[in-house]
Amino acid sequence: MGLRYWINRRKFYRRGMMGAEGFSSYEKSVAIKFIERLGKWIAYALIIFGLLSLWVYSREKKDKQDHEMEIQKTN
């Protein structure tokens, strides 16, 4: 881990003026990128959860309507 940290730190500080991302330190860069990556995956999970919730809601609504139609036909 120490070697990977050292190599990535050197790589970070080798960037030119146009490649700089504006981080004040390597540690902040790693932490912010990790948080952003984690946040992106959480956002994907919430989008999928929302879509699945809408799908389940529509299925339950359709099943309820079908059940009400059957009740009306039997009466």
mmCIF file of C-alpha atoms in Angstrom:
data_model
loop_
_atom_site.group_PDB
_atom_site.id
_atom_site.type_symbol
_atom_site.label_atom_id
_atom_site.label_comp_id
_atom_site.label_asym_id
_atom_site.label_seq_id
_atom_site.Cartn_x
_atom_site.Cartn_y
_atom_site.Cartn_z
ATOM 1 C CA MET A 1 0.000 0.000 0.000
ATOM 2 C CA GLY A 2 2.831 2.355 0.799
ATOM 3 C CA LEU A 3 4.404 1.868 -2.632
ATOM 4 C CA ARG A 4 1.122 2.428 -4.393
ATOM 5 C CA TYR A 5 0.564 5.587 -2.362
ATOM 6 C CA TRP A 6 4.056 6.869 -3.190
ATOM 7 C CA ILE A 7 3.686 6.137 -6.932
ATOM 8 C CA ASN A 8 0.246 7.702 -7.176
ATOM 9 C CA ARG A 9 1.406 10.734 -5.185
ATOM 10 C CA ARG A 10 4.297 11.282 -7.572
ATOM 11 C CA LYS A 11 1.934 10.870 -10.514
ATOM 12 C CA PHE A 12 -0.409 13.446 -8.983
ATOM 13 C CA TYR A 13 2.341 16.056 -8.565
ATOM 14 C CA ARG A 14 3.672 15.500 -12.114
ATOM 15 C CA ARG A 15 0.596 16.997 -13.704
ATOM 16 C CA GLY A 16 1.074 20.151 -15.673
ATOM 17 C CA MET A 17 -0.771 23.407 -15.258
ATOM 18 C CA MET A 18 -3.522 22.376 -17.664
ATOM 19 C CA GLY A 19 -3.992 18.962 -15.997
ATOM 20 C CA ALA A 20 -4.294 20.253 -12.448
ATOM 21 C CA GLU A 21 -7.670 19.707 -10.838
ATOM 22 C CA GLY A 22 -7.264 22.316 -8.126
ATOM 23 C CA PHE A 23 -6.737 20.070 -5.094
ATOM 24 C CA SER A 24 -4.498 21.438 -2.373
ATOM 25 C CA SER A 25 -3.028 18.031 -1.521
ATOM 26 C CA TYR A 26 -2.877 14.479 -2.774
ATOM 27 C CA GLU A 27 -4.816 13.209 0.225
ATOM 28 C CA LYS A 28 -7.728 15.554 -0.498
ATOM 29 C CA SER A 29 -7.692 14.497 -4.127
ATOM 30 C CA VAL A 30 -7.947 10.823 -3.218
ATOM 31 C CA ALA A 31 -10.623 11.431 -0.589
ATOM 32 C CA ILE A 32 -12.757 13.648 -2.819
ATOM 33 C CA LYS A 33 -12.513 11.298 -5.781
ATOM 34 C CA PHE A 34 -13.451 8.355 -3.549
ATOM 35 C CA ILE A 35 -16.447 10.209 -2.106
ATOM 36 C CA GLU A 36 -17.550 11.236 -5.595
ATOM 37 C CA ARG A 37 -17.240 7.667 -6.866
ATOM 38 C CA LEU A 38 -19.164 6.354 -3.859
ATOM 39 C CA GLY A 39 -21.822 9.023 -4.317
ATOM 40 C CA LYS A 40 -22.185 8.097 -7.968
ATOM 41 C CA TRP A 41 -22.834 4.436 -7.096
ATOM 42 C CA ILE A 42 -25.323 5.431 -4.395
ATOM 43 C CA ALA A 43 -27.106 7.604 -6.971
ATOM 44 C CA TYR A 44 -27.265 4.684 -9.411
ATOM 45 C CA ALA A 45 -28.683 2.445 -6.670
ATOM 46 C CA LEU A 46 -31.336 5.039 -5.786
ATOM 47 C CA ILE A 47 -32.321 5.426 -9.447
ATOM 48 C CA ILE A 48 -32.715 1.663 -9.817
ATOM 49 C CA PHE A 49 -34.663 1.492 -6.538
ATOM 50 C CA GLY A 50 -36.971 4.266 -7.721
ATOM 51 C CA LEU A 51 -37.608 2.581 -11.064
ATOM 52 C CA LEU A 52 -38.309 -0.740 -9.372
ATOM 53 C CA SER A 53 -40.663 0.986 -6.925
ATOM 54 C CA LEU A 54 -42.594 2.553 -9.800
ATOM 55 C CA TRP A 55 -42.786 -0.811 -11.546
ATOM 56 C CA VAL A 56 -44.063 -2.555 -8.385
ATOM 57 C CA TYR A 57 -46.589 0.234 -7.795
ATOM 58 C CA SER A 58 -47.930 -0.039 -11.337
ATOM 59 C CA ARG A 59 -48.200 -3.831 -11.042
ATOM 60 C CA GLU A 60 -50.061 -3.587 -7.730
ATOM 61 C CA LYS A 61 -52.388 -0.938 -9.140
ATOM 62 C CA LYS A 62 -53.124 -3.125 -12.159
ATOM 63 C CA ASP A 63 -53.722 -6.180 -9.956
ATOM 64 C CA LYS A 64 -56.088 -4.161 -7.748
ATOM 65 C CA GLN A 65 -58.046 -2.948 -10.784
ATOM 66 C CA ASP A 66 -58.233 -6.503 -12.165
ATOM 67 C CA HIS A 67 -59.470 -7.767 -8.789
ATOM 68 C CA GLU A 68 -62.151 -5.045 -8.635
ATOM 69 C CA MET A 69 -63.273 -5.935 -12.170
ATOM 70 C CA GLU A 70 -63.663 -9.605 -11.135
ATOM 71 C CA ILE A 71 -65.717 -8.609 -8.121
ATOM 72 C CA GLN A 72 -68.000 -6.477 -10.286
ATOM 73 C CA LYS A 73 -68.460 -9.313 -12.790
ATOM 74 C CA THR A 74 -69.478 -11.771 -10.073
ATOM 75 C CA ASN A 75 -72.092 -9.382 -8.667
#
